Amino acid sequence: MKIRSATRTDVAALVTLNDDIQRQHAEAYPDDFFYPADPDEVAKFFDGLLGRQDNEILLAEADGGEACAYLWYEVRRSGGNPFKKPINQLFVHHLFVVREWRRRGVGRSLLEHVRSIAQAEGTAEIALDTWAANASALSFFADEGFQTFRVFMRLPV
């Protein structure tokens, strides 16, 4: 397995990878997510991310070169305010591994890669959020040392 930075030539692979996680999100939270998402709009979205300095997408490829996972992160740095200290973190927006590649160390390898990037960038922490209904993600991230920091709640009216 090889991990590398995604480029604009990888947009089609990212769209394909994202389709499965989009479906899972829509099944768990149909009021919040579309399925299927418009592939052209998803492609434009990823293409726009790949042109930004503060965002990066890592692509994991199987030995044959086929994309089997991706991780999208953003480096967040901001000044503090009267209530909060400055933010200096690497925020993981997406981590997705194709079902056949799960439990084979792919997600862990992507997180290890991100840890080395965070250390090189001098960021204070790696942060992420995940869906409450995604028990396997919650377990995986806890096993990787992530700790619950904040709970997001909502009340439909």
PDB file of C-alpha atoms in Angstrom:
ATOM      1  CA  MET A   1       0.000   0.000   0.000  1.00  0.00           C
ATOM      2  CA  LYS A   2       1.169   3.490  -0.872  1.00  0.00           C
ATOM      3  CA  ILE A   3      -0.020   6.787   0.632  1.00  0.00           C
ATOM      4  CA  ARG A   4       0.398   9.956  -1.370  1.00  0.00           C
ATOM      5  CA  SER A   5      -1.085  13.408  -1.797  1.00  0.00           C
ATOM      6  CA  ALA A   6      -4.024  13.428  -4.174  1.00  0.00           C
ATOM      7  CA  THR A   7      -3.798  15.565  -7.295  1.00  0.00           C
ATOM      8  CA  ARG A   8      -6.410  16.834  -9.698  1.00  0.00           C
ATOM      9  CA  THR A   9      -5.922  13.696 -11.794  1.00  0.00           C
ATOM     10  CA  ASP A  10      -7.365  11.757  -8.806  1.00  0.00           C
ATOM     11  CA  VAL A  11     -10.701  13.601  -8.690  1.00  0.00           C
ATOM     12  CA  ALA A  12     -12.612  10.767 -10.415  1.00  0.00           C
ATOM     13  CA  ALA A  13     -11.229   8.236  -7.902  1.00  0.00           C
ATOM     14  CA  LEU A  14     -12.220  10.525  -5.014  1.00  0.00           C
ATOM     15  CA  VAL A  15     -15.750  10.846  -6.405  1.00  0.00           C
ATOM     16  CA  THR A  16     -16.011   7.045  -6.592  1.00  0.00           C
ATOM     17  CA  LEU A  17     -14.628   6.556  -3.076  1.00  0.00           C
ATOM     18  CA  ASN A  18     -16.912   9.231  -1.671  1.00  0.00           C
ATOM     19  CA  ASP A  19     -20.055   7.637  -3.139  1.00  0.00           C
ATOM     20  CA  ASP A  20     -20.107   4.804  -0.584  1.00  0.00           C
ATOM     21  CA  ILE A  21     -19.654   7.070   2.427  1.00  0.00           C
ATOM     22  CA  GLN A  22     -22.264   9.451   1.018  1.00  0.00           C
ATOM     23  CA  ARG A  23     -24.701   6.536   0.809  1.00  0.00           C
ATOM     24  CA  GLN A  24     -23.936   5.538   4.408  1.00  0.00           C
ATOM     25  CA  HIS A  25     -24.481   9.107   5.599  1.00  0.00           C
ATOM     26  CA  ALA A  26     -27.772   9.377   3.721  1.00  0.00           C
ATOM     27  CA  GLU A  27     -29.015   6.076   5.156  1.00  0.00           C
ATOM     28  CA  ALA A  28     -28.154   7.133   8.717  1.00  0.00           C
ATOM     29  CA  TYR A  29     -29.216  10.784   8.372  1.00  0.00           C
ATOM     30  CA  PRO A  30     -31.651  11.144   5.435  1.00  0.00           C
ATOM     31  CA  ASP A  31     -32.737  14.631   6.533  1.00  0.00           C
ATOM     32  CA  ASP A  32     -29.163  15.875   6.189  1.00  0.00           C
ATOM     33  CA  PHE A  33     -27.562  14.070   3.249  1.00  0.00           C
ATOM     34  CA  PHE A  34     -28.355  13.560  -0.439  1.00  0.00           C
ATOM     35  CA  TYR A  35     -27.944  10.216  -2.158  1.00  0.00           C
ATOM     36  CA  PRO A  36     -26.886   9.923  -4.736  1.00  0.00           C
ATOM     37  CA  ALA A  37     -24.900  13.135  -4.695  1.00  0.00           C
ATOM     38  CA  ASP A  38     -24.353  14.787  -8.065  1.00  0.00           C
ATOM     39  CA  PRO A  39     -20.976  13.390  -9.209  1.00  0.00           C
ATOM     40  CA  ASP A  40     -20.155  16.551 -11.161  1.00  0.00           C
ATOM     41  CA  GLU A  41     -20.748  18.693  -8.067  1.00  0.00           C
ATOM     42  CA  VAL A  42     -18.677  16.317  -5.914  1.00  0.00           C
ATOM     43  CA  ALA A  43     -15.894  16.470  -8.519  1.00  0.00           C
ATOM     44  CA  LYS A  44     -15.983  20.291  -8.481  1.00  0.00           C
ATOM     45  CA  PHE A  45     -15.863  20.249  -4.694  1.00  0.00           C
ATOM     46  CA  PHE A  46     -12.805  17.974  -4.543  1.00  0.00           C
ATOM     47  CA  ASP A  47     -11.122  19.863  -7.379  1.00  0.00           C
ATOM     48  CA  GLY A  48     -11.551  23.095  -5.414  1.00  0.00           C
ATOM     49  CA  LEU A  49     -10.080  21.535  -2.274  1.00  0.00           C
ATOM     50  CA  LEU A  50      -7.027  20.332  -4.144  1.00  0.00           C
ATOM     51  CA  GLY A  51      -6.208  23.918  -5.070  1.00  0.00           C
ATOM     52  CA  ARG A  52      -6.178  25.202  -1.488  1.00  0.00           C
ATOM     53  CA  GLN A  53      -3.085  25.678   0.674  1.00  0.00           C
ATOM     54  CA  ASP A  54      -4.805  24.820   3.975  1.00  0.00           C
ATOM     55  CA  ASN A  55      -6.400  21.532   2.834  1.00  0.00           C
ATOM     56  CA  GLU A  56      -4.932  18.278   1.618  1.00  0.00           C
ATOM     57  CA  ILE A  57      -6.339  14.923   0.574  1.00  0.00           C
ATOM     58  CA  LEU A  58      -4.240  11.814   1.086  1.00  0.00           C
ATOM     59  CA  LEU A  59      -4.933   8.831  -1.122  1.00  0.00           C
ATOM     60  CA  ALA A  60      -4.116   5.243  -0.168  1.00  0.00           C
ATOM     61  CA  GLU A  61      -3.462   2.937  -3.099  1.00  0.00           C
ATOM     62  CA  ALA A  62      -3.375  -0.845  -3.137  1.00  0.00           C
ATOM     63  CA  ASP A  63      -0.353  -2.546  -4.640  1.00  0.00           C
ATOM     64  CA  GLY A  64      -1.964  -2.461  -8.087  1.00  0.00           C
ATOM     65  CA  GLY A  65      -2.432   1.311  -7.864  1.00  0.00           C
ATOM     66  CA  GLU A  66      -6.176   1.189  -7.189  1.00  0.00           C
ATOM     67  CA  ALA A  67      -7.406   3.819  -4.703  1.00  0.00           C
ATOM     68  CA  CYS A  68      -8.699   2.067  -1.578  1.00  0.00           C
ATOM     69  CA  ALA A  69      -9.020   4.958   0.903  1.00  0.00           C
ATOM     70  CA  TYR A  70      -8.700   8.677   1.352  1.00  0.00           C
ATOM     71  CA  LEU A  71      -8.278  11.182   4.157  1.00  0.00           C
ATOM     72  CA  TRP A  72      -9.117  14.881   3.794  1.00  0.00           C
ATOM     73  CA  TYR A  73      -7.667  17.250   6.363  1.00  0.00           C
ATOM     74  CA  GLU A  74      -7.404  20.964   6.958  1.00  0.00           C
ATOM     75  CA  VAL A  75      -4.795  22.851   8.957  1.00  0.00           C
ATOM     76  CA  ARG A  76      -6.648  25.272  11.214  1.00  0.00           C
ATOM     77  CA  ARG A  77      -4.844  28.183  12.773  1.00  0.00           C
ATOM     78  CA  SER A  78      -6.625  31.161  14.234  1.00  0.00           C
ATOM     79  CA  GLY A  79      -6.096  33.769  16.857  1.00  0.00           C
ATOM     80  CA  GLY A  80      -7.834  33.500  20.160  1.00  0.00           C
ATOM     81  CA  ASN A  81     -10.603  35.657  21.509  1.00  0.00           C
ATOM     82  CA  PRO A  82     -11.624  36.751  25.002  1.00  0.00           C
ATOM     83  CA  PHE A  83     -13.033  33.246  25.632  1.00  0.00           C
ATOM     84  CA  LYS A  84     -10.738  30.831  23.808  1.00  0.00           C
ATOM     85  CA  LYS A  85      -7.066  30.325  23.242  1.00  0.00           C
ATOM     86  CA  PRO A  86      -5.723  30.306  19.657  1.00  0.00           C
ATOM     87  CA  ILE A  87      -6.421  27.225  17.533  1.00  0.00           C
ATOM     88  CA  ASN A  88      -3.516  25.283  16.069  1.00  0.00           C
ATOM     89  CA  GLN A  89      -4.805  21.952  14.835  1.00  0.00           C
ATOM     90  CA  LEU A  90      -5.027  19.552  11.982  1.00  0.00           C
ATOM     91  CA  PHE A  91      -8.719  18.759  11.452  1.00  0.00           C
ATOM     92  CA  VAL A  92      -9.713  15.518   9.688  1.00  0.00           C
ATOM     93  CA  HIS A  93     -12.884  16.090   7.661  1.00  0.00           C
ATOM     94  CA  HIS A  94     -13.126  12.670   5.971  1.00  0.00           C
ATOM     95  CA  LEU A  95     -11.478   9.315   6.513  1.00  0.00           C
ATOM     96  CA  PHE A  96     -12.915   6.596   4.319  1.00  0.00           C
ATOM     97  CA  VAL A  97     -11.667   3.070   3.634  1.00  0.00           C
ATOM     98  CA  VAL A  98     -13.292   0.804   1.041  1.00  0.00           C
ATOM     99  CA  ARG A  99     -15.080  -2.035   2.824  1.00  0.00           C
ATOM    100  CA  GLU A 100     -12.775  -4.759   1.442  1.00  0.00           C
ATOM    101  CA  TRP A 101      -9.745  -2.899   2.818  1.00  0.00           C
ATOM    102  CA  ARG A 102     -11.051  -2.315   6.328  1.00  0.00           C
ATOM    103  CA  ARG A 103      -9.327  -3.979   9.291  1.00  0.00           C
ATOM    104  CA  ARG A 104      -6.119  -4.255   7.278  1.00  0.00           C
ATOM    105  CA  GLY A 105      -4.316  -1.223   8.706  1.00  0.00           C
ATOM    106  CA  VAL A 106      -5.212   1.246   5.958  1.00  0.00           C
ATOM    107  CA  GLY A 107      -7.009   3.731   8.231  1.00  0.00           C
ATOM    108  CA  ARG A 108      -4.266   3.430  10.831  1.00  0.00           C
ATOM    109  CA  SER A 109      -1.624   4.074   8.157  1.00  0.00           C
ATOM    110  CA  LEU A 110      -3.445   7.192   6.976  1.00  0.00           C
ATOM    111  CA  LEU A 111      -3.660   8.471  10.567  1.00  0.00           C
ATOM    112  CA  GLU A 112       0.043   7.731  11.143  1.00  0.00           C
ATOM    113  CA  HIS A 113       0.830   9.717   8.002  1.00  0.00           C
ATOM    114  CA  VAL A 114      -1.281  12.597   9.299  1.00  0.00           C
ATOM    115  CA  ARG A 115       0.440  12.432  12.688  1.00  0.00           C
ATOM    116  CA  SER A 116       3.803  12.921  11.018  1.00  0.00           C
ATOM    117  CA  ILE A 117       2.426  15.854   9.015  1.00  0.00           C
ATOM    118  CA  ALA A 118       0.967  17.410  12.188  1.00  0.00           C
ATOM    119  CA  GLN A 119       4.303  17.066  13.974  1.00  0.00           C
ATOM    120  CA  ALA A 120       6.187  18.576  11.034  1.00  0.00           C
ATOM    121  CA  GLU A 121       3.670  21.471  10.871  1.00  0.00           C
ATOM    122  CA  GLY A 122       3.992  22.085  14.602  1.00  0.00           C
ATOM    123  CA  THR A 123       0.264  21.680  15.176  1.00  0.00           C
ATOM    124  CA  ALA A 124      -0.891  21.111  18.726  1.00  0.00           C
ATOM    125  CA  GLU A 125      -3.446  18.389  17.991  1.00  0.00           C
ATOM    126  CA  ILE A 126      -5.373  16.335  15.483  1.00  0.00           C
ATOM    127  CA  ALA A 127      -9.132  16.764  15.768  1.00  0.00           C
ATOM    128  CA  LEU A 128     -12.133  15.278  13.980  1.00  0.00           C
ATOM    129  CA  ASP A 129     -15.801  14.610  14.385  1.00  0.00           C
ATOM    130  CA  THR A 130     -17.791  11.547  13.493  1.00  0.00           C
ATOM    131  CA  TRP A 131     -21.430  10.563  13.462  1.00  0.00           C
ATOM    132  CA  ALA A 132     -22.969   9.185  16.642  1.00  0.00           C
ATOM    133  CA  ALA A 133     -24.571   6.338  14.662  1.00  0.00           C
ATOM    134  CA  ASN A 134     -21.213   5.156  13.292  1.00  0.00           C
ATOM    135  CA  ALA A 135     -20.197   2.720  16.040  1.00  0.00           C
ATOM    136  CA  SER A 136     -17.275   1.278  14.065  1.00  0.00           C
ATOM    137  CA  ALA A 137     -15.766   4.747  13.501  1.00  0.00           C
ATOM    138  CA  LEU A 138     -16.237   5.656  17.161  1.00  0.00           C
ATOM    139  CA  SER A 139     -14.468   2.455  18.195  1.00  0.00           C
ATOM    140  CA  PHE A 140     -11.680   2.892  15.637  1.00  0.00           C
ATOM    141  CA  PHE A 141     -10.923   6.477  16.671  1.00  0.00           C
ATOM    142  CA  ALA A 142     -11.001   5.571  20.380  1.00  0.00           C
ATOM    143  CA  ASP A 143      -8.552   2.729  19.665  1.00  0.00           C
ATOM    144  CA  GLU A 144      -6.315   5.271  17.919  1.00  0.00           C
ATOM    145  CA  GLY A 145      -6.233   7.423  21.057  1.00  0.00           C
ATOM    146  CA  PHE A 146      -8.835  10.066  20.214  1.00  0.00           C
ATOM    147  CA  GLN A 147     -10.792  11.311  23.205  1.00  0.00           C
ATOM    148  CA  THR A 148     -14.271  12.802  23.270  1.00  0.00           C
ATOM    149  CA  PHE A 149     -13.866  16.552  23.654  1.00  0.00           C
ATOM    150  CA  ARG A 150     -17.235  18.053  22.867  1.00  0.00           C
ATOM    151  CA  VAL A 151     -20.726  16.666  22.232  1.00  0.00           C
ATOM    152  CA  PHE A 152     -22.839  18.235  19.473  1.00  0.00           C
ATOM    153  CA  MET A 153     -26.585  17.975  20.035  1.00  0.00           C
ATOM    154  CA  ARG A 154     -29.655  19.189  18.213  1.00  0.00           C
ATOM    155  CA  LEU A 155     -33.379  19.411  18.789  1.00  0.00           C
ATOM    156  CA  PRO A 156     -35.750  19.218  15.806  1.00  0.00           C
ATOM    157  CA  VAL A 157     -38.620  21.710  16.018  1.00  0.00           C
TER     158      VAL A 157
END
